Every structure is written in structure tokens, then in C-alpha cells.
């Protein structure tokens, strides 16, 4: 069973709210990953889902509408993924489709960070709003949207636009320009370093990590 925690009282309705949020923001790789098969078994067992921790000033959960609204300094951590916003609203439709919207107050941004320790990567996305569509497995950053891929703490790839979409199933990105783009002239601006540079940075990180372990 997934270990779910919240700062608020652990009632059934509040737990339902957290469960709804956890299912919406579950990373695709966490759902699809498999643990090593048991001895004598050729089938891999499903990987255990990571714990979800949501901190907020207030929470309103409507069991009839299947809707959760977290407000005030919202900070959600699920495994190696974190989301910070001022408001996080989740809901589920009659068919079980799940949707989420995170927003920031004026002068602030929504931030999503996903660590990938195995490749020494950190994906960081920022925007005025973030939307999740569970039926399509897409995550949109909207308004002054910026997504940066860091390798060993250094920025390698950057996408700027009015809207940047990430598809969890395919691992692909899409970007659109507009008047509220993070790039000049309302355009989409993408910068990608050569793959050889990225591979060299990963190799250097592995070398440094091995040296530390050997001390």
C-alpha cells in the first residue's frame, strides 16, 4: 500500500483527496517500471509506487464531485518529483479520467522538478499555470513556460514558449509561441547541446561518483 501523508487530520475524506492527487500526478515511469523478478520466476513484479506528501495551508475535498482543492504554499512530493504552487485543484470525471490544474499568484510561478539519478539529470519546468490530462498522459506548462534539462547540475537543453507540453507515455515535448511566451517576440526558442556533450557530462559524473565511493 502506498504511504500517503498530509499535514491535515487523517480522515477518510482527506485520504481520498490525497489519493486522487497522487493518482493524477503519478509519473508514467513509476507506473510502468517493474521490480526484479523473484527467484525461479520469469515475470517481473510491479514496482511499488512512491509515497506522496502534500503540504498546504488548507484543503477542501468534495467526495460527491471527486474534487480536491489545496491552497496556500502547496508543495507536493512524489518520489523524485516535486511540484510547488499556490493552488492545486484535482478532479475526476464520470469515466475515471483524471485532471489537475496548478496555479501561482501574481508575480510567482508554478515549478515542477523531476530528478533522474540514473542519468544524473534534473528536468525543471516553470510556468504561470500547469495542467495535467490523465486521459492523454500530458502535462502542460502555460504562460512564460520554460523547461530546462540539467546534467550534473549544468543546463543542457532549454525550451521556452507560451505553452510547453510533455507527454509522459512517449517522452516527447511540444511547444507553442504566443503573446505570453517566455521567449522574445512571442516565439518558441529551443537550445539543445550536442548529445556527445551530454554523454561526456554523464561519464564525468559517474567517474566522480566512483571516486567518492572509493575513498
PDB file of C-alpha atoms in Angstrom:
ATOM      1  CA  UNK A   1       0.000   0.000   0.000  1.00  0.00           C
ATOM      2  CA  UNK A   2       1.263   3.457  -0.847  1.00  0.00           C
ATOM      3  CA  UNK A   3       2.307   5.503   2.171  1.00  0.00           C
ATOM      4  CA  UNK A   4       0.380   8.784   1.915  1.00  0.00           C
ATOM      5  CA  UNK A   5       0.789  11.643   4.355  1.00  0.00           C
ATOM      6  CA  UNK A   6      -0.700  15.106   4.778  1.00  0.00           C
ATOM      7  CA  UNK A   7      -0.392  17.808   7.408  1.00  0.00           C
ATOM      8  CA  UNK A   8      -4.144  17.731   7.949  1.00  0.00           C
ATOM      9  CA  UNK A   9      -6.122  15.261  10.094  1.00  0.00           C
ATOM     10  CA  UNK A  10      -6.051  11.731   8.592  1.00  0.00           C
ATOM     11  CA  UNK A  11      -9.789  11.262   7.984  1.00  0.00           C
ATOM     12  CA  UNK A  12     -11.224   9.063   5.240  1.00  0.00           C
ATOM     13  CA  UNK A  13     -12.289  12.033   3.132  1.00  0.00           C
ATOM     14  CA  UNK A  14      -8.920  13.733   3.383  1.00  0.00           C
ATOM     15  CA  UNK A  15      -7.190  10.489   2.492  1.00  0.00           C
ATOM     16  CA  UNK A  16      -9.444  10.262  -0.553  1.00  0.00           C
ATOM     17  CA  UNK A  17      -8.334  13.723  -1.598  1.00  0.00           C
ATOM     18  CA  UNK A  18      -4.678  12.790  -1.359  1.00  0.00           C
ATOM     19  CA  UNK A  19      -5.264   9.514  -3.198  1.00  0.00           C
ATOM     20  CA  UNK A  20      -6.912  11.421  -6.042  1.00  0.00           C
ATOM     21  CA  UNK A  21      -3.973  13.797  -6.287  1.00  0.00           C
ATOM     22  CA  UNK A  22      -1.430  11.004  -6.084  1.00  0.00           C
ATOM     23  CA  UNK A  23      -3.033   9.062  -8.923  1.00  0.00           C
ATOM     24  CA  UNK A  24      -3.162  12.113 -11.164  1.00  0.00           C
ATOM     25  CA  UNK A  25       0.451  13.107 -10.722  1.00  0.00           C
ATOM     26  CA  UNK A  26       1.949   9.609 -10.766  1.00  0.00           C
ATOM     27  CA  UNK A  27       4.881   9.697 -13.213  1.00  0.00           C
ATOM     28  CA  UNK A  28       4.498   7.285 -16.110  1.00  0.00           C
ATOM     29  CA  UNK A  29       7.872   5.701 -15.498  1.00  0.00           C
ATOM     30  CA  UNK A  30       6.824   4.870 -11.939  1.00  0.00           C
ATOM     31  CA  UNK A  31       3.673   3.175 -13.179  1.00  0.00           C
ATOM     32  CA  UNK A  32       5.429   1.205 -15.925  1.00  0.00           C
ATOM     33  CA  UNK A  33       8.627   0.294 -14.115  1.00  0.00           C
ATOM     34  CA  UNK A  34       8.975  -3.270 -12.864  1.00  0.00           C
ATOM     35  CA  UNK A  35      10.939  -4.736  -9.995  1.00  0.00           C
ATOM     36  CA  UNK A  36      13.374  -7.608 -10.487  1.00  0.00           C
ATOM     37  CA  UNK A  37      11.597 -10.979 -10.840  1.00  0.00           C
ATOM     38  CA  UNK A  38      11.625 -13.295  -7.862  1.00  0.00           C
ATOM     39  CA  UNK A  39      13.886 -16.329  -7.925  1.00  0.00           C
ATOM     40  CA  UNK A  40      12.519 -19.010 -10.230  1.00  0.00           C
ATOM     41  CA  UNK A  41      10.003 -16.602 -11.781  1.00  0.00           C
ATOM     42  CA  UNK A  42      10.247 -15.158 -15.292  1.00  0.00           C
ATOM     43  CA  UNK A  43       7.663 -12.452 -14.624  1.00  0.00           C
ATOM     44  CA  UNK A  44       8.622  -9.122 -13.071  1.00  0.00           C
ATOM     45  CA  UNK A  45       6.507  -7.862 -10.192  1.00  0.00           C
ATOM     46  CA  UNK A  46       5.049  -4.343 -10.438  1.00  0.00           C
ATOM     47  CA  UNK A  47       7.219  -1.696  -8.810  1.00  0.00           C
ATOM     48  CA  UNK A  48       5.976  -0.247  -5.550  1.00  0.00           C
ATOM     49  CA  UNK A  49       4.523   3.240  -6.016  1.00  0.00           C
ATOM     50  CA  UNK A  50       6.404   6.047  -4.284  1.00  0.00           C
ATOM     51  CA  UNK A  51       4.991   7.855  -1.267  1.00  0.00           C
ATOM     52  CA  UNK A  52       3.170  11.154  -1.797  1.00  0.00           C
ATOM     53  CA  UNK A  53       3.469  14.074   0.607  1.00  0.00           C
ATOM     54  CA  UNK A  54       1.336  17.194   0.111  1.00  0.00           C
ATOM     55  CA  UNK A  55       1.812  20.273   2.271  1.00  0.00           C
ATOM     56  CA  UNK A  56      -0.645  23.163   2.059  1.00  0.00           C
ATOM     57  CA  UNK A  57      -2.303  25.786   4.241  1.00  0.00           C
ATOM     58  CA  UNK A  58      -5.821  24.493   3.501  1.00  0.00           C
ATOM     59  CA  UNK A  59      -7.558  21.568   1.793  1.00  0.00           C
ATOM     60  CA  UNK A  60     -11.147  21.243   0.611  1.00  0.00           C
ATOM     61  CA  UNK A  61     -12.333  17.821  -0.613  1.00  0.00           C
ATOM     62  CA  UNK A  62     -15.729  17.186  -2.192  1.00  0.00           C
ATOM     63  CA  UNK A  63     -16.465  13.456  -2.248  1.00  0.00           C
ATOM     64  CA  UNK A  64     -19.541  13.880  -4.459  1.00  0.00           C
ATOM     65  CA  UNK A  65     -17.729  15.913  -7.113  1.00  0.00           C
ATOM     66  CA  UNK A  66     -14.485  13.934  -6.668  1.00  0.00           C
ATOM     67  CA  UNK A  67     -12.653  17.208  -6.357  1.00  0.00           C
ATOM     68  CA  UNK A  68      -9.723  18.268  -4.175  1.00  0.00           C
ATOM     69  CA  UNK A  69      -8.507  21.860  -3.779  1.00  0.00           C
ATOM     70  CA  UNK A  70      -5.239  22.563  -1.958  1.00  0.00           C
ATOM     71  CA  UNK A  71      -4.379  26.228  -1.345  1.00  0.00           C
ATOM     72  CA  UNK A  72      -1.528  28.208   0.183  1.00  0.00           C
ATOM     73  CA  UNK A  73       2.152  27.308  -0.249  1.00  0.00           C
ATOM     74  CA  UNK A  74       1.326  23.978  -1.895  1.00  0.00           C
ATOM     75  CA  UNK A  75       4.265  21.611  -2.048  1.00  0.00           C
ATOM     76  CA  UNK A  76       3.769  18.105  -3.368  1.00  0.00           C
ATOM     77  CA  UNK A  77       6.500  15.474  -3.360  1.00  0.00           C
ATOM     78  CA  UNK A  78       6.012  12.106  -5.029  1.00  0.00           C
ATOM     79  CA  UNK A  79       9.132  10.006  -5.267  1.00  0.00           C
ATOM     80  CA  UNK A  80      11.697  12.133  -7.104  1.00  0.00           C
ATOM     81  CA  UNK A  81       9.126  14.585  -8.478  1.00  0.00           C
ATOM     82  CA  UNK A  82       8.161  17.815  -6.724  1.00  0.00           C
ATOM     83  CA  UNK A  83       5.565  20.468  -7.547  1.00  0.00           C
ATOM     84  CA  UNK A  84       5.180  23.870  -5.911  1.00  0.00           C
ATOM     85  CA  UNK A  85       2.267  26.243  -6.483  1.00  0.00           C
ATOM     86  CA  UNK A  86      -0.203  28.463  -4.650  1.00  0.00           C
ATOM     87  CA  UNK A  87      -3.256  26.395  -5.629  1.00  0.00           C
ATOM     88  CA  UNK A  88      -3.636  22.782  -6.743  1.00  0.00           C
ATOM     89  CA  UNK A  89      -7.057  21.613  -7.932  1.00  0.00           C
ATOM     90  CA  UNK A  90      -7.792  17.993  -8.875  1.00  0.00           C
ATOM     91  CA  UNK A  91     -10.918  16.319 -10.200  1.00  0.00           C
ATOM     92  CA  UNK A  92     -12.086  13.049 -11.741  1.00  0.00           C
ATOM     93  CA  UNK A  93     -14.800  12.651 -14.389  1.00  0.00           C
ATOM     94  CA  UNK A  94     -17.533  10.004 -14.531  1.00  0.00           C
ATOM     95  CA  UNK A  95     -15.367   7.759 -16.722  1.00  0.00           C
ATOM     96  CA  UNK A  96     -12.474   7.849 -14.265  1.00  0.00           C
ATOM     97  CA  UNK A  97     -10.434  10.358 -16.256  1.00  0.00           C
ATOM     98  CA  UNK A  98      -8.263  12.472 -14.004  1.00  0.00           C
ATOM     99  CA  UNK A  99      -7.286  16.120 -14.409  1.00  0.00           C
ATOM    100  CA  UNK A 100      -5.290  18.656 -12.423  1.00  0.00           C
ATOM    101  CA  UNK A 101      -4.523  22.369 -12.511  1.00  0.00           C
ATOM    102  CA  UNK A 102      -1.813  24.135 -10.512  1.00  0.00           C
ATOM    103  CA  UNK A 103      -1.682  27.939 -10.442  1.00  0.00           C
ATOM    104  CA  UNK A 104       0.542  30.631  -8.963  1.00  0.00           C
ATOM    105  CA  UNK A 105      -0.282  34.031  -7.541  1.00  0.00           C
ATOM    106  CA  UNK A 106       0.702  37.203  -9.395  1.00  0.00           C
ATOM    107  CA  UNK A 107       4.465  37.574  -9.622  1.00  0.00           C
ATOM    108  CA  UNK A 108       5.100  33.879  -8.908  1.00  0.00           C
ATOM    109  CA  UNK A 109       5.332  30.678 -10.986  1.00  0.00           C
ATOM    110  CA  UNK A 110       4.430  27.003 -10.735  1.00  0.00           C
ATOM    111  CA  UNK A 111       7.535  24.828 -10.580  1.00  0.00           C
ATOM    112  CA  UNK A 112       7.869  21.124 -11.399  1.00  0.00           C
ATOM    113  CA  UNK A 113      11.126  19.258 -10.835  1.00  0.00           C
ATOM    114  CA  UNK A 114      11.849  15.649 -11.806  1.00  0.00           C
ATOM    115  CA  UNK A 115      15.128  14.012 -10.815  1.00  0.00           C
ATOM    116  CA  UNK A 116      16.683  11.162 -12.802  1.00  0.00           C
ATOM    117  CA  UNK A 117      19.599   9.947 -10.666  1.00  0.00           C
ATOM    118  CA  UNK A 118      20.498   7.092 -13.005  1.00  0.00           C
ATOM    119  CA  UNK A 119      21.474   9.622 -15.707  1.00  0.00           C
ATOM    120  CA  UNK A 120      22.437  12.484 -13.351  1.00  0.00           C
ATOM    121  CA  UNK A 121      19.611  14.555 -14.847  1.00  0.00           C
ATOM    122  CA  UNK A 122      17.161  17.074 -13.460  1.00  0.00           C
ATOM    123  CA  UNK A 123      14.191  18.276 -15.507  1.00  0.00           C
ATOM    124  CA  UNK A 124      12.830  21.595 -14.263  1.00  0.00           C
ATOM    125  CA  UNK A 125       9.720  23.273 -15.660  1.00  0.00           C
ATOM    126  CA  UNK A 126       8.210  26.648 -14.753  1.00  0.00           C
ATOM    127  CA  UNK A 127       5.070  28.465 -15.849  1.00  0.00           C
ATOM    128  CA  UNK A 128       2.199  30.587 -14.607  1.00  0.00           C
ATOM    129  CA  UNK A 129      -0.050  27.517 -14.700  1.00  0.00           C
ATOM    130  CA  UNK A 130       0.323  23.752 -15.060  1.00  0.00           C
ATOM    131  CA  UNK A 131      -2.379  21.403 -16.360  1.00  0.00           C
ATOM    132  CA  UNK A 132      -2.470  17.609 -16.325  1.00  0.00           C
ATOM    133  CA  UNK A 133      -4.720  15.442 -18.505  1.00  0.00           C
ATOM    134  CA  UNK A 134      -4.648  11.858 -17.288  1.00  0.00           C
ATOM    135  CA  UNK A 135      -6.591  10.595 -20.306  1.00  0.00           C
ATOM    136  CA  UNK A 136      -3.754  11.726 -22.581  1.00  0.00           C
ATOM    137  CA  UNK A 137      -0.860  11.480 -20.107  1.00  0.00           C
ATOM    138  CA  UNK A 138       0.127  15.066 -20.917  1.00  0.00           C
ATOM    139  CA  UNK A 139       1.467  17.810 -18.682  1.00  0.00           C
ATOM    140  CA  UNK A 140       1.245  21.436 -19.910  1.00  0.00           C
ATOM    141  CA  UNK A 141       3.141  24.439 -18.566  1.00  0.00           C
ATOM    142  CA  UNK A 142       1.254  27.554 -19.674  1.00  0.00           C
ATOM    143  CA  UNK A 143       2.305  31.216 -19.663  1.00  0.00           C
ATOM    144  CA  UNK A 144       6.001  32.176 -19.577  1.00  0.00           C
ATOM    145  CA  UNK A 145       6.752  28.465 -19.877  1.00  0.00           C
ATOM    146  CA  UNK A 146      10.345  27.261 -19.549  1.00  0.00           C
ATOM    147  CA  UNK A 147      11.651  23.676 -19.397  1.00  0.00           C
ATOM    148  CA  UNK A 148      15.348  23.055 -18.731  1.00  0.00           C
ATOM    149  CA  UNK A 149      17.247  19.763 -18.660  1.00  0.00           C
ATOM    150  CA  UNK A 150      20.235  19.778 -16.322  1.00  0.00           C
ATOM    151  CA  UNK A 151      23.021  17.190 -16.424  1.00  0.00           C
ATOM    152  CA  UNK A 152      25.357  17.125 -13.433  1.00  0.00           C
ATOM    153  CA  UNK A 153      23.945  20.471 -12.355  1.00  0.00           C
ATOM    154  CA  UNK A 154      24.637  22.208 -15.674  1.00  0.00           C
ATOM    155  CA  UNK A 155      21.879  23.309 -18.114  1.00  0.00           C
ATOM    156  CA  UNK A 156      21.988  21.447 -21.429  1.00  0.00           C
ATOM    157  CA  UNK A 157      18.609  21.739 -23.166  1.00  0.00           C
ATOM    158  CA  UNK A 158      16.127  24.605 -22.821  1.00  0.00           C
ATOM    159  CA  UNK A 159      12.665  25.142 -24.312  1.00  0.00           C
ATOM    160  CA  UNK A 160      10.829  28.473 -23.968  1.00  0.00           C
ATOM    161  CA  UNK A 161       7.345  29.337 -25.189  1.00  0.00           C
ATOM    162  CA  UNK A 162       3.841  30.269 -24.154  1.00  0.00           C
ATOM    163  CA  UNK A 163       2.936  26.610 -23.726  1.00  0.00           C
ATOM    164  CA  UNK A 164       5.222  23.614 -23.362  1.00  0.00           C
ATOM    165  CA  UNK A 165       3.661  20.144 -23.290  1.00  0.00           C
ATOM    166  CA  UNK A 166       5.300  16.961 -22.066  1.00  0.00           C
ATOM    167  CA  UNK A 167       3.843  13.556 -22.938  1.00  0.00           C
ATOM    168  CA  UNK A 168       4.624  11.009 -20.231  1.00  0.00           C
ATOM    169  CA  UNK A 169       3.895   7.983 -22.436  1.00  0.00           C
ATOM    170  CA  UNK A 170       6.067   8.994 -25.386  1.00  0.00           C
ATOM    171  CA  UNK A 171       8.629  11.131 -23.553  1.00  0.00           C
ATOM    172  CA  UNK A 172       8.178  13.879 -26.148  1.00  0.00           C
ATOM    173  CA  UNK A 173       7.821  17.662 -25.903  1.00  0.00           C
ATOM    174  CA  UNK A 174       5.732  20.157 -27.853  1.00  0.00           C
ATOM    175  CA  UNK A 175       5.944  23.947 -27.619  1.00  0.00           C
ATOM    176  CA  UNK A 176       3.806  26.823 -28.855  1.00  0.00           C
ATOM    177  CA  UNK A 177       4.522  30.544 -29.065  1.00  0.00           C
ATOM    178  CA  UNK A 178       2.180  33.404 -28.251  1.00  0.00           C
ATOM    179  CA  UNK A 179       1.948  36.820 -26.617  1.00  0.00           C
ATOM    180  CA  UNK A 180       2.761  35.351 -23.204  1.00  0.00           C
ATOM    181  CA  UNK A 181       5.799  33.380 -24.353  1.00  0.00           C
ATOM    182  CA  UNK A 182       8.964  33.232 -22.260  1.00  0.00           C
ATOM    183  CA  UNK A 183      10.908  33.801 -25.496  1.00  0.00           C
ATOM    184  CA  UNK A 184      11.349  37.163 -27.208  1.00  0.00           C
ATOM    185  CA  UNK A 185       8.856  38.124 -29.896  1.00  0.00           C
ATOM    186  CA  UNK A 186       6.294  35.581 -28.756  1.00  0.00           C
ATOM    187  CA  UNK A 187       8.260  32.820 -30.484  1.00  0.00           C
ATOM    188  CA  UNK A 188       9.331  29.348 -29.348  1.00  0.00           C
ATOM    189  CA  UNK A 189      13.038  29.206 -28.511  1.00  0.00           C
ATOM    190  CA  UNK A 190      14.843  25.910 -28.016  1.00  0.00           C
ATOM    191  CA  UNK A 191      18.510  25.326 -27.313  1.00  0.00           C
ATOM    192  CA  UNK A 192      19.949  21.816 -27.409  1.00  0.00           C
ATOM    193  CA  UNK A 193      23.550  20.871 -26.731  1.00  0.00           C
ATOM    194  CA  UNK A 194      25.161  18.084 -28.810  1.00  0.00           C
ATOM    195  CA  UNK A 195      24.457  14.587 -27.496  1.00  0.00           C
ATOM    196  CA  UNK A 196      28.200  13.973 -27.220  1.00  0.00           C
ATOM    197  CA  UNK A 197      28.462  16.793 -24.652  1.00  0.00           C
ATOM    198  CA  UNK A 198      25.647  15.352 -22.584  1.00  0.00           C
ATOM    199  CA  UNK A 199      27.153  11.862 -22.696  1.00  0.00           C
ATOM    200  CA  UNK A 200      30.546  13.249 -21.663  1.00  0.00           C
ATOM    201  CA  UNK A 201      28.987  15.064 -18.699  1.00  0.00           C
ATOM    202  CA  UNK A 202      27.251  11.867 -17.552  1.00  0.00           C
ATOM    203  CA  UNK A 203      30.517   9.917 -17.879  1.00  0.00           C
ATOM    204  CA  UNK A 204      32.349  12.546 -15.829  1.00  0.00           C
ATOM    205  CA  UNK A 205      29.670  12.408 -13.119  1.00  0.00           C
ATOM    206  CA  UNK A 206      29.937   8.630 -12.943  1.00  0.00           C
ATOM    207  CA  UNK A 207      33.710   8.927 -12.656  1.00  0.00           C
ATOM    208  CA  UNK A 208      33.418  11.451  -9.799  1.00  0.00           C
ATOM    209  CA  UNK A 209      30.822   9.328  -8.034  1.00  0.00           C
ATOM    210  CA  UNK A 210      33.022   6.232  -8.301  1.00  0.00           C
ATOM    211  CA  UNK A 211      35.982   8.195  -6.901  1.00  0.00           C
ATOM    212  CA  UNK A 212      33.913   9.292  -3.886  1.00  0.00           C
ATOM    213  CA  UNK A 213      32.790   5.740  -3.176  1.00  0.00           C
ATOM    214  CA  UNK A 214      36.387   4.547  -3.396  1.00  0.00           C
ATOM    215  CA  UNK A 215      37.553   6.856  -0.610  1.00  0.00           C
TER     216      UNK A 215
END
